[in-house]
Amino acid sequence: MHRVLRFPHAQRITGYIKNVAPGLFIQELLTQPGAVGAICPSSRYLARHMARQVPTESDGLVIELGAGTGAITQALLDHGVAPADLMLVEYSRPFVQRLRLRFAGLDIVHGNAAELSRLVPAGRKIRAIVSSLPLCSLPEHQTRAILQQWQTLLGQDGVAIQFSYHLRTPKWRQYLAPQQTRSKIVWANLPPANITTFTFGATMRAA
Ligand SMILES: C[S@@+](CC[C@H](N)C(=O)[O-])C[C@H]1O[C@@H](n2cnc3c(N)ncnc32)[C@H](O)[C@@H]1O
């Protein structure tokens, strides 16, 4: 046992298990596969690339949807998002409990991203919505409701960031009419993922 703990990567592995909690992830995946929609938590490469899409030169709230065990949350904090500017929305109670232990002091809402407008503090400017929601496996009406709210909540300057395991255009894209889109594939994830970043213009807000 001591030999194993002296192994150079042992501390990193113990840290990964403690923070990312793959056991809890698998438990939730087995309980509600459609809502979890992934076989394991996001890799740190995917999490870092997601976080990098958040503008640091502007202010406002950063909302993370579907925080799970916090892989992307940690990357957002490392990217420089102030804890006071970060709000997490997670639907699974066990994940919420885990997140509250791991990130004491963050605003962690146990709620449904399809009701986001009701959960966001009134009058607060939103800088970014960072989502790892499984939009392809959620019921279609829920996916539509979620995406409509992004367009309503994000101003002209706000940005939506979503990853998907579909490396080509996923079906949910037809429900969004963004003004600008950027995509990037991150291969170092299981499975590889495509990050898409959207902004909505004044015309979209009026629509
Ligand atoms: C693919 S996992 C991503 C977990 C984590 N962000 C990561 O990257 O490892 C999707 C997460 O979305 C959550 N989720 C699914 N539907 C949701 C909803 N309607 N509202 C909020 N969270 C939801 C699931 O519970 C799960 O934690």
PDB file of N, CA and C in Angstrom, residues 130-200:
ATOM      1  N   VAL A 130     -22.370  28.656 -19.693  1.00  0.00           N
ATOM      2  CA  VAL A 130     -21.448  27.569 -20.025  1.00  0.00           C
ATOM      3  C   VAL A 130     -22.197  26.269 -19.756  1.00  0.00           C
ATOM      4  N   SER A 131     -22.480  25.521 -20.808  1.00  0.00           N
ATOM      5  CA  SER A 131     -23.367  24.369 -20.634  1.00  0.00           C
ATOM      6  C   SER A 131     -22.733  23.063 -21.081  1.00  0.00           C
ATOM      7  N   SER A 132     -22.874  22.051 -20.218  1.00  0.00           N
ATOM      8  CA  SER A 132     -22.531  20.692 -20.651  1.00  0.00           C
ATOM      9  C   SER A 132     -23.782  19.827 -20.549  1.00  0.00           C
ATOM     10  N   LEU A 133     -24.942  20.466 -20.679  1.00  0.00           N
ATOM     11  CA  LEU A 133     -26.201  19.719 -20.663  1.00  0.00           C
ATOM     12  C   LEU A 133     -26.221  18.761 -21.850  1.00  0.00           C
ATOM     13  N   PRO A 134     -26.760  17.563 -21.651  1.00  0.00           N
ATOM     14  CA  PRO A 134     -26.822  16.616 -22.780  1.00  0.00           C
ATOM     15  C   PRO A 134     -28.015  16.926 -23.680  1.00  0.00           C
ATOM     16  N   LEU A 135     -27.890  17.977 -24.475  1.00  0.00           N
ATOM     17  CA  LEU A 135     -29.029  18.479 -25.256  1.00  0.00           C
ATOM     18  C   LEU A 135     -29.567  17.450 -26.252  1.00  0.00           C
ATOM     19  N   CYS A 136     -28.709  16.483 -26.637  1.00  0.00           N
ATOM     20  CA  CYS A 136     -29.165  15.466 -27.599  1.00  0.00           C
ATOM     21  C   CYS A 136     -30.004  14.389 -26.924  1.00  0.00           C
ATOM     22  N   SER A 137     -29.815  14.188 -25.621  1.00  0.00           N
ATOM     23  CA  SER A 137     -30.561  13.093 -24.988  1.00  0.00           C
ATOM     24  C   SER A 137     -31.680  13.584 -24.079  1.00  0.00           C
ATOM     25  N   LEU A 138     -31.803  14.905 -23.885  1.00  0.00           N
ATOM     26  CA  LEU A 138     -32.928  15.419 -23.096  1.00  0.00           C
ATOM     27  C   LEU A 138     -34.185  15.390 -23.965  1.00  0.00           C
ATOM     28  N   PRO A 139     -35.390  15.344 -23.336  1.00  0.00           N
ATOM     29  CA  PRO A 139     -36.610  15.421 -24.141  1.00  0.00           C
ATOM     30  C   PRO A 139     -36.601  16.702 -24.996  1.00  0.00           C
ATOM     31  N   GLU A 140     -37.099  16.580 -26.233  1.00  0.00           N
ATOM     32  CA  GLU A 140     -36.979  17.680 -27.189  1.00  0.00           C
ATOM     33  C   GLU A 140     -37.596  18.993 -26.682  1.00  0.00           C
ATOM     34  N   HIS A 141     -38.761  18.878 -26.007  1.00  0.00           N
ATOM     35  CA  HIS A 141     -39.419  20.110 -25.533  1.00  0.00           C
ATOM     36  C   HIS A 141     -38.551  20.817 -24.496  1.00  0.00           C
ATOM     37  N   GLN A 142     -37.789  20.015 -23.717  1.00  0.00           N
ATOM     38  CA  GLN A 142     -36.926  20.611 -22.693  1.00  0.00           C
ATOM     39  C   GLN A 142     -35.730  21.317 -23.347  1.00  0.00           C
ATOM     40  N   THR A 143     -35.170  20.647 -24.361  1.00  0.00           N
ATOM     41  CA  THR A 143     -34.043  21.257 -25.079  1.00  0.00           C
ATOM     42  C   THR A 143     -34.467  22.588 -25.703  1.00  0.00           C
ATOM     43  N   ARG A 144     -35.645  22.601 -26.313  1.00  0.00           N
ATOM     44  CA  ARG A 144     -36.143  23.843 -26.922  1.00  0.00           C
ATOM     45  C   ARG A 144     -36.300  24.946 -25.871  1.00  0.00           C
ATOM     46  N   ALA A 145     -36.894  24.573 -24.719  1.00  0.00           N
ATOM     47  CA  ALA A 145     -37.125  25.562 -23.653  1.00  0.00           C
ATOM     48  C   ALA A 145     -35.794  26.125 -23.158  1.00  0.00           C
ATOM     49  N   ILE A 146     -34.812  25.251 -23.022  1.00  0.00           N
ATOM     50  CA  ILE A 146     -33.490  25.685 -22.533  1.00  0.00           C
ATOM     51  C   ILE A 146     -32.865  26.683 -23.515  1.00  0.00           C
ATOM     52  N   LEU A 147     -32.882  26.319 -24.799  1.00  0.00           N
ATOM     53  CA  LEU A 147     -32.207  27.162 -25.794  1.00  0.00           C
ATOM     54  C   LEU A 147     -32.917  28.498 -25.992  1.00  0.00           C
ATOM     55  N   GLN A 148     -34.249  28.485 -25.907  1.00  0.00           N
ATOM     56  CA  GLN A 148     -34.992  29.751 -26.053  1.00  0.00           C
ATOM     57  C   GLN A 148     -34.574  30.734 -24.966  1.00  0.00           C
ATOM     58  N   GLN A 149     -34.348  30.187 -23.756  1.00  0.00           N
ATOM     59  CA  GLN A 149     -33.987  31.080 -22.651  1.00  0.00           C
ATOM     60  C   GLN A 149     -32.600  31.676 -22.825  1.00  0.00           C
ATOM     61  N   TRP A 150     -31.712  30.929 -23.430  1.00  0.00           N
ATOM     62  CA  TRP A 150     -30.381  31.507 -23.683  1.00  0.00           C
ATOM     63  C   TRP A 150     -30.510  32.764 -24.532  1.00  0.00           C
ATOM     64  N   GLN A 151     -31.338  32.664 -25.576  1.00  0.00           N
ATOM     65  CA  GLN A 151     -31.485  33.797 -26.483  1.00  0.00           C
ATOM     66  C   GLN A 151     -32.124  34.979 -25.772  1.00  0.00           C
ATOM     67  N   THR A 152     -33.041  34.693 -24.841  1.00  0.00           N
ATOM     68  CA  THR A 152     -33.714  35.778 -24.131  1.00  0.00           C
ATOM     69  C   THR A 152     -32.784  36.390 -23.081  1.00  0.00           C
ATOM     70  N   LEU A 153     -32.048  35.535 -22.366  1.00  0.00           N
ATOM     71  CA  LEU A 153     -31.261  36.014 -21.223  1.00  0.00           C
ATOM     72  C   LEU A 153     -29.951  36.701 -21.616  1.00  0.00           C
ATOM     73  N   LEU A 154     -29.325  36.203 -22.692  1.00  0.00           N
ATOM     74  CA  LEU A 154     -28.016  36.767 -23.050  1.00  0.00           C
ATOM     75  C   LEU A 154     -28.234  38.055 -23.827  1.00  0.00           C
ATOM     76  N   GLY A 155     -27.569  39.109 -23.418  1.00  0.00           N
ATOM     77  CA  GLY A 155     -27.675  40.355 -24.178  1.00  0.00           C
ATOM     78  C   GLY A 155     -26.882  40.246 -25.466  1.00  0.00           C
ATOM     79  N   GLN A 156     -26.662  41.387 -26.088  1.00  0.00           N
ATOM     80  CA  GLN A 156     -25.889  41.378 -27.345  1.00  0.00           C
ATOM     81  C   GLN A 156     -24.462  40.911 -27.111  1.00  0.00           C
ATOM     82  N   ASP A 157     -23.963  41.123 -25.892  1.00  0.00           N
ATOM     83  CA  ASP A 157     -22.551  40.822 -25.632  1.00  0.00           C
ATOM     84  C   ASP A 157     -22.341  39.466 -24.981  1.00  0.00           C
ATOM     85  N   GLY A 158     -23.404  38.879 -24.445  1.00  0.00           N
ATOM     86  CA  GLY A 158     -23.260  37.614 -23.732  1.00  0.00           C
ATOM     87  C   GLY A 158     -22.969  36.468 -24.689  1.00  0.00           C
ATOM     88  N   VAL A 159     -22.351  35.418 -24.161  1.00  0.00           N
ATOM     89  CA  VAL A 159     -21.937  34.311 -25.009  1.00  0.00           C
ATOM     90  C   VAL A 159     -22.453  32.991 -24.417  1.00  0.00           C
ATOM     91  N   ALA A 160     -22.868  32.086 -25.305  1.00  0.00           N
ATOM     92  CA  ALA A 160     -23.276  30.744 -24.867  1.00  0.00           C
ATOM     93  C   ALA A 160     -22.220  29.751 -25.331  1.00  0.00           C
ATOM     94  N   ILE A 161     -21.842  28.849 -24.441  1.00  0.00           N
ATOM     95  CA  ILE A 161     -20.785  27.871 -24.755  1.00  0.00           C
ATOM     96  C   ILE A 161     -21.333  26.481 -24.433  1.00  0.00           C
ATOM     97  N   GLN A 162     -21.311  25.599 -25.413  1.00  0.00           N
ATOM     98  CA  GLN A 162     -21.894  24.262 -25.234  1.00  0.00           C
ATOM     99  C   GLN A 162     -20.954  23.236 -25.840  1.00  0.00           C
ATOM    100  N   PHE A 163     -20.775  22.088 -25.161  1.00  0.00           N
ATOM    101  CA  PHE A 163     -20.048  21.024 -25.846  1.00  0.00           C
ATOM    102  C   PHE A 163     -20.995  19.909 -26.211  1.00  0.00           C
ATOM    103  N   SER A 164     -20.589  19.160 -27.228  1.00  0.00           N
ATOM    104  CA  SER A 164     -21.419  18.069 -27.713  1.00  0.00           C
ATOM    105  C   SER A 164     -20.488  16.961 -28.195  1.00  0.00           C
ATOM    106  N   TYR A 165     -20.952  15.714 -28.069  1.00  0.00           N
ATOM    107  CA  TYR A 165     -20.142  14.607 -28.575  1.00  0.00           C
ATOM    108  C   TYR A 165     -20.387  14.376 -30.067  1.00  0.00           C
ATOM    109  N   HIS A 166     -21.340  15.121 -30.640  1.00  0.00           N
ATOM    110  CA  HIS A 166     -21.559  15.038 -32.088  1.00  0.00           C
ATOM    111  C   HIS A 166     -20.535  15.935 -32.750  1.00  0.00           C
ATOM    112  N   LEU A 167     -19.636  15.351 -33.506  1.00  0.00           N
ATOM    113  CA  LEU A 167     -18.584  16.189 -34.090  1.00  0.00           C
ATOM    114  C   LEU A 167     -19.104  16.945 -35.305  1.00  0.00           C
ATOM    115  N   ARG A 168     -20.234  16.463 -35.877  1.00  0.00           N
ATOM    116  CA  ARG A 168     -20.904  17.248 -36.927  1.00  0.00           C
ATOM    117  C   ARG A 168     -22.030  18.026 -36.252  1.00  0.00           C
ATOM    118  N   THR A 169     -22.874  18.688 -37.053  1.00  0.00           N
ATOM    119  CA  THR A 169     -23.910  19.541 -36.463  1.00  0.00           C
ATOM    120  C   THR A 169     -24.950  18.720 -35.696  1.00  0.00           C
ATOM    121  N   PRO A 170     -25.065  18.899 -34.386  1.00  0.00           N
ATOM    122  CA  PRO A 170     -26.083  18.151 -33.647  1.00  0.00           C
ATOM    123  C   PRO A 170     -27.486  18.702 -33.916  1.00  0.00           C
ATOM    124  N   LYS A 171     -28.512  17.875 -33.641  1.00  0.00           N
ATOM    125  CA  LYS A 171     -29.890  18.234 -33.979  1.00  0.00           C
ATOM    126  C   LYS A 171     -30.364  19.529 -33.291  1.00  0.00           C
ATOM    127  N   TRP A 172     -29.914  19.720 -32.026  1.00  0.00           N
ATOM    128  CA  TRP A 172     -30.423  20.877 -31.284  1.00  0.00           C
ATOM    129  C   TRP A 172     -30.027  22.212 -31.905  1.00  0.00           C
ATOM    130  N   ARG A 173     -28.998  22.174 -32.793  1.00  0.00           N
ATOM    131  CA  ARG A 173     -28.571  23.438 -33.405  1.00  0.00           C
ATOM    132  C   ARG A 173     -29.691  24.089 -34.223  1.00  0.00           C
ATOM    133  N   GLN A 174     -30.648  23.272 -34.709  1.00  0.00           N
ATOM    134  CA  GLN A 174     -31.727  23.845 -35.522  1.00  0.00           C
ATOM    135  C   GLN A 174     -32.652  24.739 -34.683  1.00  0.00           C
ATOM    136  N   TYR A 175     -32.602  24.605 -33.345  1.00  0.00           N
ATOM    137  CA  TYR A 175     -33.468  25.431 -32.496  1.00  0.00           C
ATOM    138  C   TYR A 175     -32.821  26.758 -32.131  1.00  0.00           C
ATOM    139  N   LEU A 176     -31.579  26.955 -32.554  1.00  0.00           N
ATOM    140  CA  LEU A 176     -30.864  28.183 -32.232  1.00  0.00           C
ATOM    141  C   LEU A 176     -30.614  28.974 -33.502  1.00  0.00           C
ATOM    142  N   ALA A 177     -30.719  30.291 -33.416  1.00  0.00           N
ATOM    143  CA  ALA A 177     -30.389  31.114 -34.574  1.00  0.00           C
ATOM    144  C   ALA A 177     -29.351  32.144 -34.128  1.00  0.00           C
ATOM    145  N   PRO A 178     -28.117  31.697 -33.913  1.00  0.00           N
ATOM    146  CA  PRO A 178     -27.107  32.619 -33.409  1.00  0.00           C
ATOM    147  C   PRO A 178     -26.611  33.574 -34.484  1.00  0.00           C
ATOM    148  N   GLN A 179     -26.049  34.692 -34.035  1.00  0.00           N
ATOM    149  CA  GLN A 179     -25.479  35.621 -34.999  1.00  0.00           C
ATOM    150  C   GLN A 179     -24.069  35.175 -35.381  1.00  0.00           C
ATOM    151  N   GLN A 180     -23.362  34.670 -34.414  1.00  0.00           N
ATOM    152  CA  GLN A 180     -21.992  34.218 -34.695  1.00  0.00           C
ATOM    153  C   GLN A 180     -21.728  32.901 -34.000  1.00  0.00           C
ATOM    154  N   THR A 181     -21.001  32.028 -34.656  1.00  0.00           N
ATOM    155  CA  THR A 181     -20.716  30.720 -34.087  1.00  0.00           C
ATOM    156  C   THR A 181     -19.248  30.368 -34.316  1.00  0.00           C
ATOM    157  N   ARG A 182     -18.643  29.779 -33.305  1.00  0.00           N
ATOM    158  CA  ARG A 182     -17.289  29.239 -33.481  1.00  0.00           C
ATOM    159  C   ARG A 182     -17.281  27.817 -32.954  1.00  0.00           C
ATOM    160  N   SER A 183     -16.498  26.932 -33.569  1.00  0.00           N
ATOM    161  CA  SER A 183     -16.441  25.545 -33.105  1.00  0.00           C
ATOM    162  C   SER A 183     -14.998  25.095 -32.941  1.00  0.00           C
ATOM    163  N   LYS A 184     -14.823  24.190 -32.004  1.00  0.00           N
ATOM    164  CA  LYS A 184     -13.478  23.630 -31.815  1.00  0.00           C
ATOM    165  C   LYS A 184     -13.615  22.208 -31.290  1.00  0.00           C
ATOM    166  N   ILE A 185     -12.891  21.279 -31.912  1.00  0.00           N
ATOM    167  CA  ILE A 185     -12.940  19.892 -31.439  1.00  0.00           C
ATOM    168  C   ILE A 185     -11.820  19.665 -30.426  1.00  0.00           C
ATOM    169  N   VAL A 186     -12.167  19.075 -29.288  1.00  0.00           N
ATOM    170  CA  VAL A 186     -11.156  18.682 -28.300  1.00  0.00           C
ATOM    171  C   VAL A 186     -11.062  17.160 -28.356  1.00  0.00           C
ATOM    172  N   TRP A 187      -9.930  16.666 -28.810  1.00  0.00           N
ATOM    173  CA  TRP A 187      -9.747  15.224 -28.982  1.00  0.00           C
ATOM    174  C   TRP A 187      -9.424  14.547 -27.660  1.00  0.00           C
ATOM    175  N   ALA A 188      -8.795  15.289 -26.750  1.00  0.00           N
ATOM    176  CA  ALA A 188      -8.364  14.690 -25.482  1.00  0.00           C
ATOM    177  C   ALA A 188      -9.530  14.644 -24.489  1.00  0.00           C
ATOM    178  N   ASN A 189     -10.531  13.903 -24.845  1.00  0.00           N
ATOM    179  CA  ASN A 189     -11.689  13.688 -23.975  1.00  0.00           C
ATOM    180  C   ASN A 189     -12.303  12.366 -24.382  1.00  0.00           C
ATOM    181  N   LEU A 190     -13.032  11.741 -23.470  1.00  0.00           N
ATOM    182  CA  LEU A 190     -13.652  10.455 -23.775  1.00  0.00           C
ATOM    183  C   LEU A 190     -15.176  10.608 -23.775  1.00  0.00           C
ATOM    184  N   PRO A 191     -15.857  10.603 -24.923  1.00  0.00           N
ATOM    185  CA  PRO A 191     -15.274  10.642 -26.264  1.00  0.00           C
ATOM    186  C   PRO A 191     -14.860  12.078 -26.630  1.00  0.00           C
ATOM    187  N   PRO A 192     -14.170  12.272 -27.768  1.00  0.00           N
ATOM    188  CA  PRO A 192     -13.834  13.632 -28.201  1.00  0.00           C
ATOM    189  C   PRO A 192     -15.099  14.496 -28.291  1.00  0.00           C
ATOM    190  N   ALA A 193     -14.926  15.788 -28.045  1.00  0.00           N
ATOM    191  CA  ALA A 193     -16.105  16.665 -27.973  1.00  0.00           C
ATOM    192  C   ALA A 193     -15.901  17.909 -28.817  1.00  0.00           C
ATOM    193  N   ASN A 194     -17.016  18.451 -29.263  1.00  0.00           N
ATOM    194  CA  ASN A 194     -17.000  19.662 -30.079  1.00  0.00           C
ATOM    195  C   ASN A 194     -17.561  20.813 -29.239  1.00  0.00           C
ATOM    196  N   ILE A 195     -16.748  21.847 -29.049  1.00  0.00           N
ATOM    197  CA  ILE A 195     -17.219  23.014 -28.286  1.00  0.00           C
ATOM    198  C   ILE A 195     -17.757  24.036 -29.273  1.00  0.00           C
ATOM    199  N   THR A 196     -18.987  24.480 -29.058  1.00  0.00           N
ATOM    200  CA  THR A 196     -19.541  25.528 -29.919  1.00  0.00           C
ATOM    201  C   THR A 196     -19.836  26.762 -29.065  1.00  0.00           C
ATOM    202  N   THR A 197     -19.455  27.914 -29.597  1.00  0.00           N
ATOM    203  CA  THR A 197     -19.652  29.182 -28.898  1.00  0.00           C
ATOM    204  C   THR A 197     -20.594  30.048 -29.727  1.00  0.00           C
ATOM    205  N   PHE A 198     -21.612  30.594 -29.100  1.00  0.00           N
ATOM    206  CA  PHE A 198     -22.621  31.390 -29.816  1.00  0.00           C
ATOM    207  C   PHE A 198     -22.728  32.786 -29.231  1.00  0.00           C
ATOM    208  N   THR A 199     -22.988  33.750 -30.099  1.00  0.00           N
ATOM    209  CA  THR A 199     -23.444  35.054 -29.615  1.00  0.00           C
ATOM    210  C   THR A 199     -24.732  35.383 -30.357  1.00  0.00           C
ATOM    211  N   PHE A 200     -25.571  36.155 -29.719  1.00  0.00           N
ATOM    212  CA  PHE A 200     -26.851  36.532 -30.322  1.00  0.00           C
ATOM    213  C   PHE A 200     -26.882  38.048 -30.469  1.00  0.00           C
TER     214      PHE A 200
END
